[in-house]
Amino acid sequence: MPFSFSQPSPSGALLLLLVSSLLLWENVASGPLSSNETDGYPLSTNGLFHNAMRLTWNIKNLNMELRRTYTVNQVSEKLYENYMLDFIEDMEYLVKALTCCHNYSIKTPENLEEAQQIPFNEFPKLILSRMWAWNETSKILLTTLRSIPGMHDDVISLAKNIETKLAELFVYIQSLLNKIYGTTTGNVEYTVFSGLEDLKSSDEEFSLFDLCKFSYCLRVDIHMVELYLKLLECVVYVSSDVCLSKNIRDAS
Ligand SMILES: *[C@@H]1O[C@H](CO)[C@@H](O)[C@H](O)[C@H]1NC(C)=O
Ligand SMILES: *[C@@H]1O[C@H](CO)[C@@H](O)[C@H](O)[C@H]1NC(C)=O
Ligand SMILES: *[C@@H]1O[C@H](CO)[C@@H](O)[C@H](O)[C@H]1NC(C)=O
């Protein structure tokens, strides 16, 4: 069933919700979007959205748990006692200041204001490039963790779980974007993630920093994917409850 971008009446609630940005995108994406009815995906668009959102939620929780479990199991008492309190507080700032995540050509929007600067027809490239990047990077993390002698099993199983969930999310998102945009092939930018080499370092501050870097970069990108899923959902179901709530702005 093709989605059409009927002009919504600019009711107060809608304007409130769309924060003017979707109306902008709508001009870009006017006209019906194609969809391939023979693509054979068993799930409805609604189901795809639902599953994708559930997975981003899972991945965010697993990511937090990974950082916690790593810190508890791999960081020595000495580092913990000497540095940890200051270190943890500063870590976020440090990672943010020092970190290049993937070398995407378009910087990851971090909030709705930044997200709305991206034209609607650039969404697939933005999202698929992140999904491809994390599908690969999570495998590298897992391989690296497994190669480290004495790595705690819980850390490895969390990394494995994150890898699996990311691959699943990638599949749902590909299906969704194909349904909404028609075809999205060729829309992926292949990027590299530098870092994770120090995870093997014998200096535990370096290895902790790399783990935090992975966790930070994943968090930023998954947050972005989640934001765009919500925006896409609003475009597809213009009057859905999701869009009429303040969810989107609260999430950004
Ligand atoms: C729909 O999908 C089928 C199978 O993947 C493909 O052969 C066909 O070209 C697609 N049609 C359109 C209009 O994209
Ligand atoms: C990122 O770096 C890799 C390797 O240097 C390169 O092949 C790729 O084109 C770069 N991507 C972007 C978007 O700059
Ligand atoms: C994502 O990773 C999985 C394995 O983790 C792999 O089977 C799949 O082909 C990857 N997807 C893409 C599009 O590269």
Coordinates of C-alpha atoms and ligand atoms in Angstrom, one line a residue:
M1 CA 0.0 0.0 0.0
P2 CA 1.6 3.2 -1.1
F3 CA 1.8 6.0 1.5
S4 CA 0.7 9.4 0.3
F5 CA 1.7 12.6 1.8
S6 CA -1.7 14.3 2.0
Q7 CA -1.5 17.8 3.2
P8 CA -2.5 17.7 6.9
S9 CA -4.6 20.5 8.0
P10 CA -2.4 22.7 10.2
S11 CA -4.4 22.2 13.4
G12 CA -2.9 23.6 16.5
A13 CA -2.1 20.2 17.9
L14 CA -0.4 19.1 14.7
L15 CA 1.7 22.3 14.5
L16 CA 2.6 21.9 18.1
L17 CA 3.8 18.4 17.5
L18 CA 5.5 18.8 14.2
V19 CA 7.5 21.7 15.4
S20 CA 7.4 23.2 12.0
S21 CA 10.1 20.8 10.8
L22 CA 8.0 18.1 9.3
L23 CA 6.1 20.6 7.3
L24 CA 9.4 21.6 5.7
W25 CA 10.2 18.0 5.0
E26 CA 6.8 17.5 3.5
N27 CA 7.6 19.9 0.7
V28 CA 10.7 17.9 -0.1
A29 CA 8.8 14.6 -0.1
S30 CA 5.5 15.7 -1.6
G31 CA 3.9 13.1 -3.8
P32 CA 3.2 9.5 -3.0
L33 CA 6.2 7.5 -1.9
S34 CA 6.6 4.3 -3.8
S35 CA 6.4 0.9 -2.1
N36 CA 7.0 -2.5 -3.4
E37 CA 4.0 -4.8 -2.7
T38 CA 5.9 -7.8 -3.7
D39 CA 8.8 -7.3 -1.3
G40 CA 7.4 -10.2 0.7
Y41 CA 7.9 -8.7 4.2
P42 CA 5.5 -10.4 6.5
L43 CA 5.2 -7.5 9.0
S44 CA 3.1 -4.5 8.6
T45 CA 4.7 -1.1 8.7
N46 CA 3.3 -0.6 12.1
G47 CA 4.9 -3.9 13.3
L48 CA 8.2 -2.9 11.8
F49 CA 8.2 0.4 13.6
H50 CA 7.2 -1.3 16.8
N51 CA 10.0 -3.9 16.6
A52 CA 12.6 -1.4 15.6
M53 CA 11.7 0.8 18.5
R54 CA 11.8 -2.1 20.9
L55 CA 15.3 -3.0 19.6
T56 CA 16.7 0.5 20.0
W57 CA 15.4 0.4 23.6
N58 CA 17.1 -3.0 24.1
I59 CA 20.3 -1.8 22.6
K60 CA 20.4 1.3 24.8
N61 CA 20.0 -0.8 27.9
L62 CA 22.5 -3.4 26.9
N63 CA 25.0 -0.6 26.1
M64 CA 24.6 0.8 29.6
E65 CA 24.9 -2.6 31.1
L66 CA 28.1 -3.3 29.0
R67 CA 29.8 -0.2 30.4
R68 CA 28.7 -1.1 34.0
T69 CA 29.7 -4.7 33.7
Y70 CA 33.1 -3.9 32.2
T71 CA 33.9 -1.3 34.9
V72 CA 32.9 -3.7 37.7
N73 CA 34.8 -6.7 36.3
Q74 CA 37.8 -5.3 34.4
V75 CA 38.8 -2.2 36.2
S76 CA 41.2 -2.9 39.1
E77 CA 40.5 -1.7 42.6
K78 CA 43.6 0.5 42.4
L79 CA 42.3 2.4 39.4
Y80 CA 38.9 2.4 40.8
E81 CA 40.0 3.8 44.2
N82 CA 42.5 6.3 42.9
Y83 CA 40.7 7.7 40.0
M84 CA 37.2 6.4 39.6
L85 CA 35.1 9.0 41.2
D86 CA 36.6 11.9 39.3
F87 CA 37.3 9.8 36.3
I88 CA 33.7 8.6 35.7
E89 CA 32.4 12.1 36.1
D90 CA 34.9 13.5 33.6
M91 CA 34.8 10.5 31.3
E92 CA 31.8 11.6 29.4
Y93 CA 33.2 15.1 28.7
L94 CA 36.6 13.6 28.0
V95 CA 35.2 11.0 25.5
K96 CA 33.1 13.7 23.8
A97 CA 36.0 16.1 23.5
L98 CA 38.6 13.6 22.4
T99 CA 36.5 11.3 20.3
C100 CA 36.0 10.9 16.7
C101 CA 33.3 8.3 16.2
H102 CA 32.9 7.1 12.6
N103 CA 34.0 9.3 9.8
Y104 CA 30.5 10.0 8.5
S105 CA 30.3 12.7 5.9
I106 CA 27.2 14.1 7.7
K107 CA 27.7 14.7 11.4
T108 CA 25.2 12.8 13.6
P109 CA 22.4 15.2 14.6
E110 CA 22.1 15.1 18.4
N111 CA 18.8 16.8 18.9
L112 CA 15.7 17.8 17.1
E113 CA 17.0 21.1 16.1
E114 CA 20.0 19.5 14.4
A115 CA 17.9 16.7 13.0
Q116 CA 15.5 19.1 11.3
Q117 CA 18.3 20.6 9.2
I118 CA 18.6 17.3 7.3
P119 CA 16.3 17.0 4.3
F120 CA 13.8 14.2 4.3
N121 CA 15.3 12.4 1.4
E122 CA 18.6 12.2 3.2
F123 CA 17.1 10.2 6.1
P124 CA 17.8 6.7 4.5
K125 CA 21.5 7.5 3.9
L126 CA 21.9 8.9 7.4
I127 CA 20.2 6.0 9.1
L128 CA 21.6 3.1 6.9
S129 CA 25.1 4.4 7.2
R130 CA 24.9 4.3 11.0
M131 CA 23.3 0.9 10.9
W132 CA 26.0 -0.4 8.6
A133 CA 28.7 1.1 10.7
W134 CA 27.4 -0.4 13.9
N135 CA 26.7 -3.7 12.4
E136 CA 30.5 -3.8 11.6
T137 CA 31.8 -2.1 14.7
S138 CA 29.9 -4.3 17.1
K139 CA 31.6 -7.3 15.4
I140 CA 35.0 -5.7 15.9
L141 CA 34.3 -5.1 19.5
L142 CA 33.2 -8.7 20.1
T143 CA 36.3 -10.1 18.3
T144 CA 38.6 -7.8 20.2
L145 CA 37.0 -8.6 23.6
R146 CA 37.2 -12.3 22.9
S147 CA 40.9 -12.0 22.2
I148 CA 41.7 -10.4 25.5
P149 CA 42.8 -13.0 28.1
G150 CA 40.8 -13.0 31.2
M151 CA 37.9 -10.9 29.8
H152 CA 34.8 -11.6 31.9
D153 CA 32.2 -13.8 30.3
D154 CA 29.4 -11.3 31.1
V155 CA 31.1 -8.6 29.2
I156 CA 31.5 -10.9 26.2
S157 CA 27.9 -12.0 26.3
L158 CA 26.6 -8.4 26.5
A159 CA 28.7 -7.5 23.5
K160 CA 27.4 -10.6 21.6
N161 CA 23.8 -9.6 22.5
I162 CA 24.4 -6.0 21.3
E163 CA 25.8 -7.4 18.0
T164 CA 22.8 -9.6 17.5
K165 CA 20.3 -6.9 18.3
L166 CA 22.0 -4.4 16.0
A167 CA 21.9 -6.9 13.1
E168 CA 18.2 -7.5 13.8
L169 CA 17.5 -3.7 14.0
F170 CA 19.4 -3.3 10.7
V171 CA 17.0 -5.8 9.0
Y172 CA 13.9 -4.1 10.3
I173 CA 15.1 -0.7 9.4
Q174 CA 16.0 -1.8 5.8
S175 CA 12.5 -3.2 5.4
L176 CA 10.9 0.0 6.8
L177 CA 12.9 2.3 4.6
N178 CA 12.2 0.2 1.6
K179 CA 8.5 0.4 2.4
I180 CA 8.5 4.1 2.9
Y181 CA 10.9 5.2 0.2
G182 CA 10.7 2.5 -2.3
T183 CA 14.2 1.5 -2.8
T184 CA 17.2 2.5 -0.7
T185 CA 20.0 0.5 -2.2
G186 CA 23.1 2.5 -2.7
N187 CA 22.3 4.7 0.2
V188 CA 25.0 3.5 2.5
E189 CA 28.3 5.2 3.2
Y190 CA 31.0 2.8 4.4
T191 CA 32.8 4.4 7.3
V192 CA 35.5 3.4 9.6
F193 CA 35.8 3.6 13.4
S194 CA 39.2 4.2 14.8
G195 CA 39.9 3.2 18.3
L196 CA 39.2 -0.2 20.0
E197 CA 42.9 -1.0 19.4
D198 CA 43.7 0.3 22.9
L199 CA 41.1 -2.0 24.3
K200 CA 43.9 -4.6 24.4
S201 CA 46.3 -2.2 26.0
S202 CA 48.0 -3.2 29.2
D203 CA 47.3 0.3 30.5
E204 CA 43.8 -0.1 31.9
E205 CA 43.0 3.6 31.6
F206 CA 43.5 3.3 27.8
S207 CA 41.3 0.2 27.5
L208 CA 38.6 1.7 29.7
F209 CA 38.7 4.8 27.5
D210 CA 38.1 2.8 24.4
L211 CA 35.2 0.9 25.9
C212 CA 33.7 4.2 26.9
K213 CA 34.3 5.6 23.5
F214 CA 32.4 2.6 21.9
S215 CA 29.6 3.1 24.3
Y216 CA 29.4 6.8 23.9
C217 CA 29.4 6.7 20.1
L218 CA 26.8 3.9 20.0
R219 CA 24.6 5.8 22.3
V220 CA 24.7 9.0 20.2
D221 CA 23.9 7.1 17.0
I222 CA 21.2 4.9 18.4
H223 CA 19.6 8.0 19.9
M224 CA 19.7 9.5 16.4
V225 CA 18.2 6.4 14.8
E226 CA 15.4 6.4 17.4
L227 CA 14.7 10.1 16.8
Y228 CA 14.4 9.5 13.0
L229 CA 12.2 6.5 13.5
K230 CA 9.8 8.6 15.5
L231 CA 9.9 11.3 12.9
L232 CA 9.3 8.8 10.1
E233 CA 6.4 7.3 12.0
C234 CA 4.9 10.8 12.2
V235 CA 5.3 11.2 8.5
V236 CA 3.6 7.9 7.7
Y237 CA 0.9 8.2 10.3
V238 CA 0.4 11.9 10.3
S239 CA -2.3 11.8 13.0
S240 CA -1.0 9.1 15.1
D241 CA -1.0 9.5 18.9
V242 CA 2.8 9.2 18.9
C243 CA 3.0 12.5 17.0
L244 CA 0.5 14.3 19.0
S245 CA 2.4 13.6 22.2
K246 CA 5.5 15.4 23.3
N247 CA 7.5 12.3 22.9
I248 CA 9.7 13.6 20.1
R249 CA 10.8 16.7 21.7
D250 CA 11.3 14.9 25.0
A251 CA 13.5 12.4 23.3
S252 CA 15.8 15.0 21.7
Ligands
LIG1 C1 9.7 -5.2 -6.2 O1 10.5 -6.2 -5.7 C2 10.9 -7.2 -6.7 C3 11.6 -8.3 -5.9 O2 12.5 -7.8 -5.0 C4 11.7 -6.6 -7.8 O3 12.0 -7.6 -8.8 C5 10.9 -5.5 -8.4 O4 11.6 -4.8 -9.4 C6 10.4 -4.5 -7.4 N1 9.5 -3.5 -8.0 C7 9.6 -2.2 -7.8 C8 8.6 -1.3 -8.4 O5 10.5 -1.7 -7.1
LIG2 C1 36.3 6.9 6.0 O1 37.6 6.4 6.0 C2 37.7 5.3 5.1 C3 39.1 4.7 5.2 O2 40.1 5.8 5.3 C4 37.4 5.7 3.6 O3 37.5 4.6 2.8 C5 36.0 6.3 3.6 O4 35.7 6.8 2.3 C6 35.9 7.4 4.6 N1 34.5 7.8 4.6 C7 34.1 9.1 4.6 C8 32.6 9.3 4.6 O5 34.9 10.0 4.6
LIG3 C1 25.1 -7.3 9.6 O1 25.8 -8.3 10.4 C2 25.4 -9.6 10.3 C3 26.1 -10.5 11.2 O2 26.4 -9.9 12.4 C4 25.5 -10.1 8.8 O3 25.0 -11.4 8.7 C5 24.8 -9.1 7.9 O4 25.0 -9.5 6.6 C6 25.3 -7.7 8.1 N1 24.4 -6.9 7.3 C7 24.9 -6.1 6.4 C8 23.9 -5.4 5.5 O5 26.1 -5.9 6.1

